[in-house]
Amino acid sequence: FLEGFRTTVFRQTLFAEFEKQIKSEGAESAGVSTNTFQAPEFYLKIGYKIIKEVPAPQPLVPENIHYYYSKKL
C-alpha cells in the first residue's frame, strides 16, 4: 500500500501542492535537503537547484553526501 506513495507522479503532485500553498502565503522560494541514498535526482527533475553539498558519512553509506536545494517559486 505505502509503496504507491513513493511514485514519481505522487511526489510531483505533492510538491506542486506544497509549492502552491507556500507561494500563496508569500514565499518566494522553497528549500529542501536530502541524502545520496534518498533519491536526490528527483528534486532536480522538479526544478530545484543544488546550492550546497556536504559530505555526510553514514554507517552503511560512507560515501553519502547531504544535498541542499532551492527553487524560486
Short mmCIF file of N, CA and C in Angstrom, two decimals:
data_model
loop_
_atom_site.label_atom_id
_atom_site.label_comp_id
_atom_site.label_asym_id
_atom_site.label_seq_id
_atom_site.Cartn_x
_atom_site.Cartn_y
_atom_site.Cartn_z
N PHE A 1 0.82 -1.21 0.00
CA PHE A 1 0.00 0.00 0.00
C PHE A 1 0.86 1.26 0.00
N LEU A 2 1.80 1.36 0.91
CA LEU A 2 2.60 2.58 1.02
C LEU A 2 3.54 2.78 -0.15
N GLU A 3 3.89 1.71 -0.85
CA GLU A 3 4.80 1.84 -1.98
C GLU A 3 4.24 2.79 -3.03
N GLY A 4 2.93 2.84 -3.20
CA GLY A 4 2.31 3.74 -4.16
C GLY A 4 2.59 5.21 -3.87
N PHE A 5 2.85 5.54 -2.63
CA PHE A 5 3.14 6.92 -2.25
C PHE A 5 4.55 7.35 -2.66
N ARG A 6 5.35 6.43 -3.08
CA ARG A 6 6.72 6.76 -3.48
C ARG A 6 6.85 6.96 -4.98
N THR A 7 5.77 6.88 -5.72
CA THR A 7 5.85 7.06 -7.16
C THR A 7 6.23 8.50 -7.49
N THR A 8 6.87 8.66 -8.63
CA THR A 8 7.27 10.00 -9.05
C THR A 8 6.07 10.91 -9.23
N VAL A 9 5.00 10.41 -9.84
CA VAL A 9 3.81 11.23 -10.07
C VAL A 9 3.23 11.71 -8.74
N PHE A 10 3.14 10.84 -7.77
CA PHE A 10 2.61 11.24 -6.46
C PHE A 10 3.50 12.30 -5.83
N ARG A 11 4.81 12.09 -5.86
CA ARG A 11 5.73 13.06 -5.26
C ARG A 11 5.67 14.40 -5.99
N GLN A 12 5.59 14.36 -7.32
CA GLN A 12 5.50 15.62 -8.08
C GLN A 12 4.22 16.37 -7.71
N THR A 13 3.12 15.64 -7.60
CA THR A 13 1.84 16.26 -7.23
C THR A 13 1.91 16.84 -5.83
N LEU A 14 2.48 16.10 -4.91
CA LEU A 14 2.62 16.56 -3.53
C LEU A 14 3.46 17.84 -3.47
N PHE A 15 4.58 17.86 -4.17
CA PHE A 15 5.43 19.06 -4.16
C PHE A 15 4.75 20.23 -4.85
N ALA A 16 4.02 19.98 -5.92
CA ALA A 16 3.31 21.07 -6.61
C ALA A 16 2.30 21.72 -5.65
N GLU A 17 1.60 20.92 -4.88
CA GLU A 17 0.64 21.44 -3.91
C GLU A 17 1.34 22.20 -2.79
N PHE A 18 2.44 21.65 -2.31
CA PHE A 18 3.24 22.31 -1.28
C PHE A 18 3.72 23.68 -1.76
N GLU A 19 4.28 23.71 -2.98
CA GLU A 19 4.78 24.97 -3.53
C GLU A 19 3.66 25.97 -3.75
N LYS A 20 2.53 25.50 -4.23
CA LYS A 20 1.36 26.37 -4.44
C LYS A 20 0.92 27.00 -3.11
N GLN A 21 0.87 26.19 -2.08
CA GLN A 21 0.43 26.66 -0.76
C GLN A 21 1.39 27.69 -0.19
N ILE A 22 2.68 27.40 -0.20
CA ILE A 22 3.61 28.35 0.42
C ILE A 22 3.73 29.63 -0.42
N LYS A 23 3.57 29.52 -1.74
CA LYS A 23 3.59 30.72 -2.58
C LYS A 23 2.38 31.59 -2.26
N SER A 24 1.22 30.97 -2.02
CA SER A 24 0.02 31.75 -1.69
C SER A 24 0.17 32.44 -0.34
N GLU A 25 1.09 31.95 0.49
CA GLU A 25 1.35 32.56 1.79
C GLU A 25 2.50 33.56 1.73
N GLY A 26 3.00 33.83 0.51
CA GLY A 26 4.02 34.87 0.35
C GLY A 26 5.44 34.40 0.16
N ALA A 27 5.67 33.09 0.16
CA ALA A 27 7.04 32.60 -0.04
C ALA A 27 7.50 32.87 -1.47
N GLU A 28 8.76 33.24 -1.62
CA GLU A 28 9.33 33.48 -2.93
C GLU A 28 10.21 32.33 -3.40
N SER A 29 10.59 31.46 -2.46
CA SER A 29 11.40 30.30 -2.80
C SER A 29 11.11 29.18 -1.81
N ALA A 30 11.57 27.98 -2.18
CA ALA A 30 11.41 26.81 -1.31
C ALA A 30 12.77 26.14 -1.19
N GLY A 31 13.01 25.50 -0.08
CA GLY A 31 14.25 24.78 0.13
C GLY A 31 13.99 23.40 0.68
N VAL A 32 14.79 22.44 0.24
CA VAL A 32 14.71 21.07 0.75
C VAL A 32 16.13 20.54 0.88
N SER A 33 16.28 19.46 1.60
CA SER A 33 17.58 18.79 1.68
C SER A 33 17.35 17.29 1.69
N THR A 34 18.36 16.57 1.23
CA THR A 34 18.27 15.12 1.17
C THR A 34 19.67 14.53 1.15
N ASN A 35 19.73 13.22 1.16
CA ASN A 35 21.00 12.50 1.13
C ASN A 35 21.13 11.70 -0.16
N THR A 36 22.36 11.27 -0.42
CA THR A 36 22.65 10.48 -1.62
C THR A 36 21.68 9.30 -1.75
N PHE A 37 21.36 8.63 -0.67
CA PHE A 37 20.54 7.43 -0.71
C PHE A 37 19.04 7.71 -0.67
N GLN A 38 18.62 8.96 -0.81
CA GLN A 38 17.20 9.31 -0.74
C GLN A 38 16.72 9.97 -2.05
N ALA A 39 17.13 9.46 -3.18
CA ALA A 39 16.67 9.93 -4.49
C ALA A 39 16.90 11.43 -4.74
N PRO A 40 18.13 11.91 -4.61
CA PRO A 40 18.38 13.34 -4.80
C PRO A 40 18.05 13.84 -6.21
N GLU A 41 18.09 12.96 -7.21
CA GLU A 41 17.81 13.38 -8.58
C GLU A 41 16.36 13.82 -8.77
N PHE A 42 15.45 13.36 -7.92
CA PHE A 42 14.05 13.76 -8.01
C PHE A 42 13.90 15.28 -7.91
N TYR A 43 14.61 15.89 -7.00
CA TYR A 43 14.49 17.34 -6.79
C TYR A 43 14.99 18.13 -7.99
N LEU A 44 16.01 17.63 -8.67
CA LEU A 44 16.48 18.28 -9.89
C LEU A 44 15.40 18.22 -10.97
N LYS A 45 14.73 17.08 -11.06
CA LYS A 45 13.68 16.90 -12.08
C LYS A 45 12.51 17.86 -11.89
N ILE A 46 12.26 18.29 -10.67
CA ILE A 46 11.13 19.19 -10.44
C ILE A 46 11.56 20.65 -10.26
N GLY A 47 12.78 20.95 -10.71
CA GLY A 47 13.20 22.34 -10.79
C GLY A 47 14.04 22.89 -9.67
N TYR A 48 14.42 22.08 -8.70
CA TYR A 48 15.27 22.56 -7.61
C TYR A 48 16.72 22.57 -8.08
N LYS A 49 17.50 23.49 -7.56
CA LYS A 49 18.92 23.61 -7.87
C LYS A 49 19.72 23.30 -6.62
N ILE A 50 20.81 22.56 -6.79
CA ILE A 50 21.69 22.27 -5.66
C ILE A 50 22.43 23.55 -5.29
N ILE A 51 22.34 23.91 -4.01
CA ILE A 51 23.05 25.11 -3.55
C ILE A 51 24.23 24.77 -2.64
N LYS A 52 24.24 23.53 -2.14
CA LYS A 52 25.34 23.13 -1.26
C LYS A 52 25.39 21.61 -1.19
N GLU A 53 26.60 21.07 -1.14
CA GLU A 53 26.82 19.63 -0.96
C GLU A 53 27.80 19.45 0.20
N VAL A 54 27.45 18.60 1.14
CA VAL A 54 28.29 18.38 2.31
C VAL A 54 28.51 16.88 2.50
N PRO A 55 29.76 16.43 2.55
CA PRO A 55 29.99 15.02 2.87
C PRO A 55 29.34 14.70 4.22
N ALA A 56 28.59 13.61 4.25
CA ALA A 56 27.88 13.23 5.47
C ALA A 56 27.89 11.72 5.61
N PRO A 57 29.04 11.15 5.92
CA PRO A 57 29.13 9.69 6.01
C PRO A 57 28.11 9.11 6.99
N GLN A 58 27.51 8.02 6.58
CA GLN A 58 26.57 7.27 7.42
C GLN A 58 27.18 5.89 7.64
N PRO A 59 26.80 5.19 8.71
CA PRO A 59 27.40 3.88 8.96
C PRO A 59 27.32 2.92 7.78
N LEU A 60 26.20 2.88 7.08
CA LEU A 60 26.06 1.95 5.96
C LEU A 60 26.31 2.62 4.60
N VAL A 61 26.52 3.93 4.60
CA VAL A 61 26.75 4.67 3.35
C VAL A 61 27.89 5.68 3.58
N PRO A 62 29.12 5.19 3.67
CA PRO A 62 30.23 6.09 4.00
C PRO A 62 30.47 7.18 2.95
N GLU A 63 30.03 6.95 1.71
CA GLU A 63 30.22 7.94 0.65
C GLU A 63 29.05 8.93 0.55
N ASN A 64 28.15 8.91 1.51
CA ASN A 64 26.96 9.76 1.48
C ASN A 64 27.30 11.24 1.39
N ILE A 65 26.46 11.96 0.62
CA ILE A 65 26.53 13.42 0.53
C ILE A 65 25.17 13.97 0.91
N HIS A 66 25.16 15.02 1.72
CA HIS A 66 23.91 15.70 2.06
C HIS A 66 23.78 16.88 1.11
N TYR A 67 22.65 16.93 0.37
CA TYR A 67 22.41 17.97 -0.61
C TYR A 67 21.39 18.97 -0.09
N TYR A 68 21.64 20.24 -0.36
CA TYR A 68 20.70 21.31 -0.04
C TYR A 68 20.24 21.92 -1.37
N TYR A 69 18.93 22.09 -1.52
CA TYR A 69 18.35 22.59 -2.77
C TYR A 69 17.52 23.84 -2.51
N SER A 70 17.35 24.62 -3.57
CA SER A 70 16.48 25.79 -3.50
C SER A 70 15.77 25.91 -4.85
N LYS A 71 14.57 26.52 -4.81
CA LYS A 71 13.80 26.73 -6.02
C LYS A 71 13.03 28.04 -5.89
N LYS A 72 13.14 28.91 -6.89
CA LYS A 72 12.31 30.13 -6.92
C LYS A 72 10.91 29.73 -7.29
N LEU A 73 9.95 30.31 -6.59
CA LEU A 73 8.55 29.98 -6.87
C LEU A 73 7.92 30.97 -7.82
#
